[in-house]
Amino acid sequence: METMASTLSEELLLCPICLDLFNLPISTPCGHNFCKECIQGYWEIAELPQCPVCKQKLSKGPEFKVNTLLSELATQFKKSSAKKGKRDSGSVDESSSQEDFCSRHHVVDAFKTSQMKDSVSKKLPDLFSKAGDMCAGPVEASINDRLHWINEINQTAGISRENAAREIQDCLQLFQKLFHMVQKGQEDLLEDINSKQMQVELKARGMVVALEQEIDTFVQKRASDHHPFQVLSTSTRACLQPAVYVGAVSRAVTRVAGELEETVGVHVKRLYETEIQRARQYAVDVTLDPDTAHPKLILSENRKQVHHGDVALKLPDNPKRFYPGVSVLGKEGFSSERFYYEVLVKGKTEWDIGVGLENVSRKGGNILNPENGYWALGMRGGQSYWALSSTPVSLPLVKELQRVGIYVDMECGQVSFYNVDVASLIYTFTGYSFSQRLFPYFNPRRNQNGTNSAPLIILPVDV
């Protein structure tokens, strides 16, 4: 057991800076561990409080407490190493036998990655003291599993942190640009108003000067002329028109709104392109379940296409089969956190697609809405699109849908539909809780004398 402890601890209890056993180890917020003197010395030389391993910036003048558990483990290792040295000099055969026993459990290499060294420090209290006389193999395997899980958790948290930072940066840049456009529009409007007012002020000043000069002239004439009113009667009244701003504000706001709409449109399209690409990372392989298909539905041989036939097939009636609703579910149900697939609806005049709970009613008329276990989108009459919520929501789409992406985030209670061809969001159901597995749902609707004969096609997803 000591051999296992020594081979394991020797790799995990070394400071990344001095490469010696930890001495008063401290843990940084990013999960790495260093001797207190080593990390303090590093920060003095680097003049920048950051982690030497992952380069994550830390708060100014960080003060971290000693990791007492890791320090105690390092101390115990030093003591066990000293005892082992004494035994090796007095009883070679015994230590060799124990080493041979432990060497049969090939797990030592699994502990030698630097990421495991960094993350395990918080999870090692009493690791060896609790092992006692238990068999080394199962213990090592359990430790190996947990170290691997710790590593995966840390990596996932790091990726999430990077994603959040990137999203915040993109968001700030976009809103700063939009704010700058609004600010520029306001400045231009104020400049236009002030310019017109200045022109009025200059004109007024000139008129006042001219009138004052005329007054001086009249005063002089009055002193030498006894008939001033004859002069006044021939005077033309001076009149100044105020500046008029009819339409100035509305024109400025309209111009800024147009610029904002254009800019937002470009950025929103780019955001949806990124959003769809991220959703595609959760693409799943969807095939149709013939046991759930209405007797008049025709499934392709590869179970990737379905259309309505005019003649009912002779199929066994079972509780899973839809009737009279011309529907079919996917073969695979999903209970994972996220999944995504795409459906081609091109050439059809009516259809319903989405997801449904495992226990949705298969018999009788089924109304598609979340209350009945369906989250679906539908087309009617070859031109109108609807989100089939409790109260159906009309969707004023500009272009005809062809390729529809369906993304489900079960943890967030979200089902989103995307127009993949133009990279736009069609509709999102939010705020729901899924207590059962969800199955892809398809309803090609009736043939309608051939006008709606095109199939619904499950498409391969390009990741």
Tab-separated table of C-alpha atoms in Angstrom:
chain	number	residue	atom	x	y	z
A	1	MET	CA	0.000	0.000	0.000
A	2	GLU	CA	2.879	2.357	0.763
A	3	THR	CA	4.294	1.727	-2.713
A	4	MET	CA	1.018	2.829	-4.250
A	5	ALA	CA	0.942	5.898	-2.016
A	6	SER	CA	4.491	6.855	-2.872
A	7	THR	CA	4.185	6.416	-6.656
A	8	LEU	CA	0.893	8.297	-6.650
A	9	SER	CA	1.879	11.104	-4.302
A	10	GLU	CA	5.271	11.688	-5.845
A	11	GLU	CA	3.596	12.767	-9.088
A	12	LEU	CA	0.781	14.741	-7.492
A	13	LEU	CA	2.545	16.553	-4.684
A	14	LEU	CA	5.197	18.392	-6.695
A	15	CYS	CA	5.128	22.166	-7.074
A	16	PRO	CA	5.038	23.122	-10.808
A	17	ILE	CA	7.585	25.893	-10.171
A	18	CYS	CA	10.302	24.304	-8.013
A	19	LEU	CA	9.429	20.686	-8.917
A	20	ASP	CA	9.870	19.718	-5.265
A	21	LEU	CA	7.337	18.514	-2.685
A	22	PHE	CA	4.867	21.188	-1.662
A	23	ASN	CA	5.934	23.473	1.153
A	24	LEU	CA	3.005	25.479	2.553
A	25	PRO	CA	0.948	24.897	-0.621
A	26	ILE	CA	-1.722	27.388	-1.649
A	27	SER	CA	-4.494	26.908	-4.214
A	28	THR	CA	-5.399	29.551	-6.798
A	29	PRO	CA	-9.009	30.155	-7.928
A	30	CYS	CA	-8.244	28.405	-11.225
A	31	GLY	CA	-7.501	25.169	-9.333
A	32	HIS	CA	-3.690	25.012	-9.486
A	33	ASN	CA	-1.361	24.597	-6.500
A	34	PHE	CA	2.064	26.024	-5.672
A	35	CYS	CA	4.428	26.472	-2.757
A	36	LYS	CA	3.630	29.770	-1.093
A	37	GLU	CA	7.158	31.131	-1.511
A	38	CYS	CA	7.340	29.929	-5.129
A	39	ILE	CA	4.165	31.655	-6.279
A	40	GLN	CA	4.958	34.851	-4.368
A	41	GLY	CA	8.393	34.938	-5.944
A	42	TYR	CA	6.916	34.336	-9.371
A	43	TRP	CA	4.475	37.240	-8.979
A	44	GLU	CA	7.295	39.558	-7.862
A	45	ILE	CA	9.354	38.713	-10.941
A	46	ALA	CA	6.471	38.669	-13.402
A	47	GLU	CA	4.925	41.848	-11.924
A	48	LEU	CA	1.567	40.409	-12.921
A	49	PRO	CA	-0.738	38.371	-10.673
A	50	GLN	CA	-1.543	35.415	-12.898
A	51	CYS	CA	-1.386	31.627	-12.753
A	52	PRO	CA	1.968	30.320	-14.069
A	53	VAL	CA	0.264	27.227	-15.493
A	54	CYS	CA	-2.908	28.443	-17.253
A	55	LYS	CA	-2.046	32.194	-17.333
A	56	GLN	CA	-5.440	33.144	-15.885
A	57	LYS	CA	-5.330	36.673	-14.484
A	58	LEU	CA	-5.918	36.915	-10.757
A	59	SER	CA	-7.082	39.784	-8.582
A	60	LYS	CA	-4.609	42.497	-7.707
A	61	GLY	CA	-2.405	41.457	-4.828
A	62	PRO	CA	-4.029	38.061	-4.191
A	63	GLU	CA	-3.777	36.594	-0.719
A	64	PHE	CA	-4.521	32.884	-0.530
A	65	LYS	CA	-4.582	30.628	2.496
A	66	VAL	CA	-2.446	27.540	2.846
A	67	ASN	CA	-4.149	24.345	1.671
A	68	THR	CA	-3.823	22.468	4.951
A	69	LEU	CA	-5.022	19.164	3.547
A	70	LEU	CA	-2.504	19.189	0.729
A	71	SER	CA	0.220	20.341	3.117
A	72	GLU	CA	-0.542	17.478	5.508
A	73	LEU	CA	-0.492	14.994	2.641
A	74	ALA	CA	2.928	16.229	1.526
A	75	THR	CA	4.228	15.945	5.083
A	76	GLN	CA	2.918	12.390	5.404
A	77	PHE	CA	4.577	11.493	2.131
A	78	LYS	CA	7.931	12.790	3.351
A	79	LYS	CA	7.605	10.673	6.488
A	80	SER	CA	6.544	7.562	4.548
A	81	SER	CA	9.446	8.053	2.137
A	82	ALA	CA	11.889	8.179	5.041
A	83	LYS	CA	10.431	4.986	6.550
A	84	LYS	CA	10.546	3.254	3.187
A	85	GLY	CA	14.215	4.102	2.822
A	86	LYS	CA	14.970	2.369	6.151
A	87	ARG	CA	12.982	-0.737	5.170
A	88	ASP	CA	14.663	-0.932	1.780
A	89	SER	CA	18.092	-1.104	3.423
A	90	GLY	CA	17.004	-3.856	5.880
A	91	SER	CA	14.550	-6.021	3.918
A	92	VAL	CA	14.956	-6.014	0.164
A	93	ASP	CA	12.887	-9.120	-0.488
A	94	GLU	CA	9.794	-7.805	1.302
A	95	SER	CA	9.712	-4.480	-0.560
A	96	SER	CA	10.384	-6.171	-3.872
A	97	SER	CA	7.469	-8.556	-3.296
A	98	GLN	CA	5.135	-5.685	-2.443
A	99	GLU	CA	6.313	-3.714	-5.479
A	100	ASP	CA	5.658	-6.711	-7.711
A	101	PHE	CA	2.118	-6.946	-6.302
A	102	CYS	CA	1.313	-3.341	-6.941
A	103	SER	CA	2.930	-3.318	-10.387
A	104	ARG	CA	0.234	-5.691	-11.602
A	105	HIS	CA	-2.281	-2.858	-11.311
A	106	HIS	CA	-1.401	-0.663	-14.306
A	107	VAL	CA	-2.742	2.697	-13.167
A	108	VAL	CA	0.346	4.710	-12.281
A	109	ASP	CA	0.603	6.305	-15.730
A	110	ALA	CA	-2.922	7.633	-15.420
A	111	PHE	CA	-1.812	9.922	-12.595
A	112	LYS	CA	1.069	11.508	-14.488
A	113	THR	CA	-0.761	14.129	-16.542
A	114	SER	CA	-0.307	17.702	-15.453
A	115	GLN	CA	-4.025	18.479	-15.520
A	116	MET	CA	-4.732	15.741	-13.010
A	117	LYS	CA	-1.964	17.044	-10.792
A	118	ASP	CA	-3.567	20.467	-10.811
A	119	SER	CA	-7.151	19.476	-10.119
A	120	VAL	CA	-6.702	16.609	-7.658
A	121	SER	CA	-5.261	18.733	-4.863
A	122	LYS	CA	-8.681	19.667	-3.539
A	123	LYS	CA	-9.927	16.087	-3.561
A	124	LEU	CA	-7.154	14.147	-1.795
A	125	PRO	CA	-7.890	14.476	1.966
A	126	ASP	CA	-7.374	11.195	3.777
A	127	LEU	CA	-6.851	9.452	0.435
A	128	PHE	CA	-4.280	6.988	1.709
A	129	SER	CA	-5.083	6.883	5.422
A	130	LYS	CA	-8.612	5.679	4.670
A	131	ALA	CA	-7.425	2.954	2.328
A	132	GLY	CA	-6.239	0.801	5.249
A	133	ASP	CA	-5.812	-2.830	4.395
A	134	MET	CA	-8.105	-2.771	1.337
A	135	CYS	CA	-6.909	-4.300	-1.919
A	136	ALA	CA	-4.847	-1.794	-3.873
A	137	GLY	CA	-6.356	-2.603	-7.286
A	138	PRO	CA	-9.985	-1.515	-6.715
A	139	VAL	CA	-8.835	1.527	-4.766
A	140	GLU	CA	-6.501	2.643	-7.522
A	141	ALA	CA	-9.207	2.093	-10.143
A	142	SER	CA	-11.690	4.160	-8.112
A	143	ILE	CA	-9.140	6.940	-7.653
A	144	ASN	CA	-8.323	6.847	-11.356
A	145	ASP	CA	-11.989	7.182	-12.290
A	146	ARG	CA	-12.515	10.126	-10.004
A	147	LEU	CA	-9.387	11.880	-11.158
A	148	HIS	CA	-10.619	11.501	-14.716
A	149	TRP	CA	-14.014	12.924	-13.752
A	150	ILE	CA	-12.384	15.850	-11.954
A	151	ASN	CA	-10.319	16.560	-15.035
A	152	GLU	CA	-13.385	16.486	-17.282
A	153	ILE	CA	-15.345	18.741	-14.923
A	154	ASN	CA	-12.527	21.283	-14.780
A	155	GLN	CA	-12.141	21.242	-18.544
A	156	THR	CA	-15.881	21.719	-19.061
A	157	ALA	CA	-15.972	24.576	-16.554
A	158	GLY	CA	-13.035	26.180	-18.348
A	159	ILE	CA	-14.730	25.883	-21.744
A	160	SER	CA	-17.912	27.348	-20.282
A	161	ARG	CA	-15.921	30.238	-18.806
A	162	GLU	CA	-14.293	30.937	-22.176
A	163	ASN	CA	-17.663	30.789	-23.942
A	164	ALA	CA	-19.188	33.210	-21.444
A	165	ALA	CA	-16.308	35.659	-21.852
A	166	ARG	CA	-16.609	35.485	-25.640
A	167	GLU	CA	-20.379	36.031	-25.531
A	168	ILE	CA	-19.997	39.015	-23.218
A	169	GLN	CA	-17.338	40.541	-25.462
A	170	ASP	CA	-19.462	40.091	-28.605
A	171	CYS	CA	-22.517	41.492	-26.824
A	172	LEU	CA	-20.664	44.558	-25.581
A	173	GLN	CA	-19.201	45.265	-29.008
A	174	LEU	CA	-22.593	45.062	-30.691
A	175	PHE	CA	-24.390	47.256	-28.160
A	176	GLN	CA	-21.542	49.763	-28.180
A	177	LYS	CA	-21.841	50.001	-31.946
A	178	LEU	CA	-25.619	50.447	-31.739
A	179	PHE	CA	-25.238	53.053	-28.993
A	180	HIS	CA	-22.674	54.912	-31.102
A	181	MET	CA	-25.109	54.994	-34.023
A	182	VAL	CA	-27.899	56.397	-31.841
A	183	GLN	CA	-25.510	58.904	-30.299
A	184	LYS	CA	-24.285	59.964	-33.749
A	185	GLY	CA	-27.868	60.420	-34.944
A	186	GLN	CA	-28.648	62.552	-31.893
A	187	GLU	CA	-25.541	64.673	-32.413
A	188	ASP	CA	-26.381	65.230	-36.096
A	189	LEU	CA	-29.937	66.261	-35.217
A	190	LEU	CA	-28.800	68.681	-32.520
A	191	GLU	CA	-26.191	70.126	-34.881
A	192	ASP	CA	-28.848	70.671	-37.546
A	193	ILE	CA	-31.189	72.373	-35.066
A	194	ASN	CA	-28.419	74.555	-33.633
A	195	SER	CA	-27.235	75.480	-37.136
A	196	LYS	CA	-30.697	76.689	-38.127
A	197	GLN	CA	-31.037	78.598	-34.876
A	198	MET	CA	-27.648	80.247	-35.423
A	199	GLN	CA	-28.748	81.387	-38.874
A	200	VAL	CA	-31.856	82.938	-37.329
A	201	GLU	CA	-29.709	84.604	-34.635
A	202	LEU	CA	-27.334	86.067	-37.264
A	203	LYS	CA	-30.223	87.317	-39.358
A	204	ALA	CA	-31.887	88.836	-36.301
A	205	ARG	CA	-28.655	90.523	-35.287
A	206	GLY	CA	-28.269	92.054	-38.752
A	207	MET	CA	-31.838	93.266	-38.797
A	208	VAL	CA	-31.485	94.804	-35.353
A	209	VAL	CA	-28.315	96.643	-36.396
A	210	ALA	CA	-30.040	97.942	-39.534
A	211	LEU	CA	-33.058	99.096	-37.545
A	212	GLU	CA	-30.877	100.846	-34.959
A	213	GLN	CA	-29.117	102.668	-37.765
A	214	GLU	CA	-32.453	103.788	-39.197
A	215	ILE	CA	-33.501	104.980	-35.736
A	216	ASP	CA	-30.375	107.104	-35.489
A	217	THR	CA	-31.145	108.556	-38.887
A	218	PHE	CA	-34.723	109.341	-37.849
A	219	VAL	CA	-33.543	110.985	-34.635
A	220	GLN	CA	-31.208	113.235	-36.571
A	221	LYS	CA	-33.929	114.182	-39.031
A	222	ARG	CA	-36.360	114.864	-36.246
A	223	ALA	CA	-33.977	117.441	-34.871
A	224	SER	CA	-33.947	119.291	-38.200
A	225	ASP	CA	-37.313	118.330	-39.698
A	226	HIS	CA	-40.761	119.171	-38.325
A	227	HIS	CA	-42.564	116.421	-40.299
A	228	PRO	CA	-41.127	113.018	-39.138
A	229	PHE	CA	-44.407	111.152	-39.524
A	230	GLN	CA	-44.303	111.469	-43.268
A	231	VAL	CA	-41.086	109.465	-43.211
A	232	LEU	CA	-42.468	106.844	-40.792
A	233	SER	CA	-45.544	106.353	-42.897
A	234	THR	CA	-43.390	105.170	-45.801
A	235	SER	CA	-41.412	102.692	-43.678
A	236	THR	CA	-41.644	98.942	-44.344
A	237	ARG	CA	-42.117	96.783	-41.274
A	238	ALA	CA	-39.109	94.588	-40.456
A	239	CYS	CA	-40.147	90.972	-39.858
A	240	LEU	CA	-38.140	87.920	-38.762
A	241	GLN	CA	-39.435	84.371	-39.320
A	242	PRO	CA	-38.514	81.786	-36.647
A	243	ALA	CA	-36.780	78.586	-37.674
A	244	VAL	CA	-39.199	75.764	-38.443
A	245	TYR	CA	-38.310	72.158	-37.579
A	246	VAL	CA	-41.233	70.356	-39.131
A	247	GLY	CA	-40.108	66.777	-39.851
A	248	ALA	CA	-36.541	67.308	-38.642
A	249	VAL	CA	-36.831	65.002	-35.652
A	250	SER	CA	-38.875	62.367	-37.457
A	251	ARG	CA	-36.445	62.339	-40.393
A	252	ALA	CA	-33.469	61.943	-38.056
A	253	VAL	CA	-35.128	59.173	-36.072
A	254	THR	CA	-36.181	57.389	-39.264
A	255	ARG	CA	-32.659	57.604	-40.648
A	256	VAL	CA	-31.136	56.228	-37.425
A	257	ALA	CA	-33.789	53.526	-37.220
A	258	GLY	CA	-32.958	52.452	-40.756
A	259	GLU	CA	-29.258	52.299	-39.991
A	260	LEU	CA	-29.960	50.364	-36.793
A	261	GLU	CA	-32.218	47.925	-38.599
A	262	GLU	CA	-29.588	47.278	-41.244
A	263	THR	CA	-26.796	46.857	-38.708
A	264	VAL	CA	-28.894	44.748	-36.351
A	265	GLY	CA	-30.030	42.614	-39.271
A	266	VAL	CA	-26.456	41.832	-40.264
A	267	HIS	CA	-25.378	41.072	-36.704
A	268	VAL	CA	-28.500	39.081	-35.849
A	269	LYS	CA	-28.001	36.919	-38.944
A	270	ARG	CA	-24.413	36.332	-37.875
A	271	LEU	CA	-25.564	35.499	-34.340
A	272	TYR	CA	-28.137	33.004	-35.600
A	273	GLU	CA	-25.562	31.407	-37.884
A	274	THR	CA	-23.367	30.881	-34.836
A	275	GLU	CA	-26.352	29.717	-32.779
A	276	ILE	CA	-27.356	27.124	-35.373
A	277	GLN	CA	-23.776	25.921	-35.676
A	278	ARG	CA	-23.626	25.425	-31.922
A	279	ALA	CA	-26.956	23.609	-31.913
A	280	ARG	CA	-25.638	21.292	-34.628
A	281	GLN	CA	-23.006	20.043	-32.221
A	282	TYR	CA	-25.863	18.176	-30.528
A	283	ALA	CA	-27.132	16.547	-33.731
A	284	VAL	CA	-28.708	13.105	-33.269
A	285	ASP	CA	-29.570	10.366	-35.737
A	286	VAL	CA	-33.361	10.296	-36.114
A	287	THR	CA	-35.246	7.467	-37.831
A	288	LEU	CA	-38.992	6.905	-38.039
A	289	ASP	CA	-40.766	4.274	-35.958
A	290	PRO	CA	-43.094	2.206	-38.211
A	291	ASP	CA	-44.927	0.853	-35.158
A	292	THR	CA	-46.271	4.357	-34.463
A	293	ALA	CA	-47.154	5.309	-38.065
A	294	HIS	CA	-50.773	5.822	-39.165
A	295	PRO	CA	-51.820	3.092	-41.661
A	296	LYS	CA	-51.948	5.598	-44.533
A	297	LEU	CA	-48.415	6.848	-44.001
A	298	ILE	CA	-45.704	5.560	-46.347
A	299	LEU	CA	-42.218	5.345	-44.830
A	300	SER	CA	-39.067	5.086	-46.918
A	301	GLU	CA	-36.889	2.017	-46.639
A	302	ASN	CA	-34.255	3.888	-44.636
A	303	ARG	CA	-36.960	5.326	-42.335
A	304	LYS	CA	-35.889	8.894	-43.160
A	305	GLN	CA	-38.923	9.992	-45.236
A	306	VAL	CA	-42.689	9.909	-44.750
A	307	HIS	CA	-45.638	10.963	-46.910
A	308	HIS	CA	-49.378	10.322	-46.927
A	309	GLY	CA	-50.798	7.582	-49.140
A	310	ASP	CA	-54.431	7.420	-50.144
A	311	VAL	CA	-54.834	3.739	-49.251
A	312	ALA	CA	-54.521	2.375	-45.718
A	313	LEU	CA	-52.000	-0.412	-45.254
A	314	LYS	CA	-53.009	-3.558	-43.408
A	315	LEU	CA	-51.039	-3.083	-40.222
A	316	PRO	CA	-51.588	-4.489	-36.750
A	317	ASP	CA	-53.274	-2.038	-34.434
A	318	ASN	CA	-51.212	-1.477	-31.332
A	319	PRO	CA	-51.260	1.088	-28.513
A	320	LYS	CA	-48.268	2.906	-30.048
A	321	ARG	CA	-49.880	3.516	-33.459
A	322	PHE	CA	-51.528	6.875	-34.253
A	323	TYR	CA	-55.128	6.786	-35.429
A	324	PRO	CA	-56.945	8.702	-36.826
A	325	GLY	CA	-54.195	11.354	-36.696
A	326	VAL	CA	-51.798	10.815	-39.633
A	327	SER	CA	-48.713	11.024	-37.457
A	328	VAL	CA	-45.520	9.113	-36.707
A	329	LEU	CA	-42.831	9.402	-34.036
A	330	GLY	CA	-39.111	8.948	-34.214
A	331	LYS	CA	-37.776	5.552	-33.233
A	332	GLU	CA	-35.401	6.961	-30.656
A	333	GLY	CA	-36.503	8.889	-27.575
A	334	PHE	CA	-34.167	11.379	-25.933
A	335	SER	CA	-33.698	12.170	-22.283
A	336	SER	CA	-30.296	13.840	-22.641
A	337	GLU	CA	-29.894	17.521	-21.969
A	338	ARG	CA	-29.744	18.677	-25.608
A	339	PHE	CA	-30.420	17.305	-29.081
A	340	TYR	CA	-30.892	18.675	-32.598
A	341	TYR	CA	-32.109	17.451	-35.988
A	342	GLU	CA	-33.240	18.929	-39.306
A	343	VAL	CA	-36.303	18.274	-41.494
A	344	LEU	CA	-36.933	19.196	-45.126
A	345	VAL	CA	-40.492	20.481	-45.724
A	346	LYS	CA	-39.933	21.719	-49.278
A	347	GLY	CA	-42.791	21.242	-51.735
A	348	LYS	CA	-45.463	20.668	-49.093
A	349	THR	CA	-48.561	22.755	-48.462
A	350	GLU	CA	-49.365	21.401	-44.990
A	351	TRP	CA	-47.346	19.705	-42.233
A	352	ASP	CA	-46.636	19.563	-38.507
A	353	ILE	CA	-43.207	18.831	-37.014
A	354	GLY	CA	-41.713	19.067	-33.538
A	355	VAL	CA	-41.361	16.853	-30.473
A	356	GLY	CA	-43.794	14.965	-28.270
A	357	LEU	CA	-43.679	13.280	-24.883
A	358	GLU	CA	-43.472	9.526	-24.703
A	359	ASN	CA	-46.999	9.186	-23.287
A	360	VAL	CA	-48.856	11.404	-25.799
A	361	SER	CA	-52.275	10.104	-26.782
A	362	ARG	CA	-52.080	8.042	-29.965
A	363	LYS	CA	-55.827	7.398	-30.392
A	364	GLY	CA	-58.551	9.886	-31.183
A	365	GLY	CA	-58.082	13.465	-32.259
A	366	ASN	CA	-54.888	14.896	-30.832
A	367	ILE	CA	-54.634	18.660	-30.453
A	368	LEU	CA	-51.014	19.757	-30.765
A	369	ASN	CA	-50.014	22.021	-27.903
A	370	PRO	CA	-47.702	21.815	-24.867
A	371	GLU	CA	-50.612	20.968	-22.563
A	372	ASN	CA	-51.093	17.756	-24.524
A	373	GLY	CA	-47.384	16.984	-24.641
A	374	TYR	CA	-46.512	18.459	-28.055
A	375	TRP	CA	-44.168	21.294	-28.988
A	376	ALA	CA	-44.680	21.733	-32.706
A	377	LEU	CA	-44.677	24.039	-35.702
A	378	GLY	CA	-47.231	23.776	-38.540
A	379	MET	CA	-48.043	25.004	-42.036
A	380	ARG	CA	-51.549	25.410	-43.451
A	381	GLY	CA	-52.879	26.280	-46.902
A	382	GLY	CA	-49.438	26.515	-48.471
A	383	GLN	CA	-48.807	29.967	-47.062
A	384	SER	CA	-49.464	30.375	-43.330
A	385	TYR	CA	-47.175	29.137	-40.557
A	386	TRP	CA	-48.183	28.590	-36.948
A	387	ALA	CA	-46.490	27.887	-33.633
A	388	LEU	CA	-48.872	25.358	-32.113
A	389	SER	CA	-48.969	26.698	-28.574
A	390	SER	CA	-52.007	26.819	-26.280
A	391	THR	CA	-53.265	29.644	-28.473
A	392	PRO	CA	-51.701	29.130	-31.940
A	393	VAL	CA	-49.324	31.954	-32.864
A	394	SER	CA	-49.239	33.150	-36.477
A	395	LEU	CA	-45.689	33.429	-37.813
A	396	PRO	CA	-45.282	36.113	-40.515
A	397	LEU	CA	-42.346	34.510	-42.330
A	398	VAL	CA	-40.928	36.410	-45.311
A	399	LYS	CA	-39.598	33.373	-47.194
A	400	GLU	CA	-41.046	29.911	-47.666
A	401	LEU	CA	-39.586	27.374	-45.274
A	402	GLN	CA	-37.581	24.507	-46.680
A	403	ARG	CA	-35.010	23.265	-44.161
A	404	VAL	CA	-36.138	23.459	-40.530
A	405	GLY	CA	-33.778	22.875	-37.601
A	406	ILE	CA	-35.256	21.673	-34.302
A	407	TYR	CA	-33.186	22.184	-31.152
A	408	VAL	CA	-34.229	20.925	-27.712
A	409	ASP	CA	-32.600	21.892	-24.425
A	410	MET	CA	-34.344	19.760	-21.825
A	411	GLU	CA	-32.523	21.300	-18.886
A	412	CYS	CA	-33.626	24.825	-19.865
A	413	GLY	CA	-37.128	23.693	-20.920
A	414	GLN	CA	-36.651	25.054	-24.440
A	415	VAL	CA	-37.679	23.900	-27.930
A	416	SER	CA	-36.483	26.126	-30.791
A	417	PHE	CA	-37.204	26.033	-34.530
A	418	TYR	CA	-34.750	27.562	-37.012
A	419	ASN	CA	-34.928	28.456	-40.685
A	420	VAL	CA	-31.592	26.913	-41.573
A	421	ASP	CA	-31.488	28.268	-45.137
A	422	VAL	CA	-31.525	31.926	-44.088
A	423	ALA	CA	-30.099	31.453	-40.565
A	424	SER	CA	-33.016	32.850	-38.575
A	425	LEU	CA	-35.051	31.875	-35.543
A	426	ILE	CA	-38.650	30.927	-36.339
A	427	TYR	CA	-40.052	30.361	-32.856
A	428	THR	CA	-39.015	29.165	-29.387
A	429	PHE	CA	-41.093	27.465	-26.704
A	430	THR	CA	-39.581	28.317	-23.309
A	431	GLY	CA	-40.223	27.715	-19.625
A	432	TYR	CA	-41.311	24.068	-19.782
A	433	SER	CA	-40.321	21.037	-17.713
A	434	PHE	CA	-39.875	17.695	-19.453
A	435	SER	CA	-40.469	14.798	-17.073
A	436	GLN	CA	-40.322	12.088	-19.758
A	437	ARG	CA	-38.395	11.207	-22.848
A	438	LEU	CA	-39.072	13.352	-25.914
A	439	PHE	CA	-39.586	11.859	-29.379
A	440	PRO	CA	-39.342	13.651	-32.734
A	441	TYR	CA	-42.876	14.120	-34.110
A	442	PHE	CA	-43.925	14.189	-37.778
A	443	ASN	CA	-47.297	14.750	-39.436
A	444	PRO	CA	-47.135	15.136	-43.251
A	445	ARG	CA	-50.935	15.645	-43.237
A	446	ARG	CA	-53.217	14.345	-45.948
A	447	ASN	CA	-52.339	14.013	-49.625
A	448	GLN	CA	-55.035	16.463	-50.801
A	449	ASN	CA	-55.290	15.007	-54.330
A	450	GLY	CA	-51.560	15.195	-54.840
A	451	THR	CA	-51.013	18.836	-53.876
A	452	ASN	CA	-49.393	17.783	-50.603
A	453	SER	CA	-47.742	14.564	-51.750
A	454	ALA	CA	-44.136	15.651	-51.095
A	455	PRO	CA	-42.552	13.802	-48.162
A	456	LEU	CA	-41.156	15.104	-44.910
A	457	ILE	CA	-37.457	14.220	-45.035
A	458	ILE	CA	-35.085	13.840	-42.095
A	459	LEU	CA	-31.823	15.371	-43.310
A	460	PRO	CA	-28.238	14.598	-42.380
A	461	VAL	CA	-26.738	17.391	-40.296
A	462	ASP	CA	-23.430	18.981	-41.270
A	463	VAL	CA	-21.559	19.581	-38.029
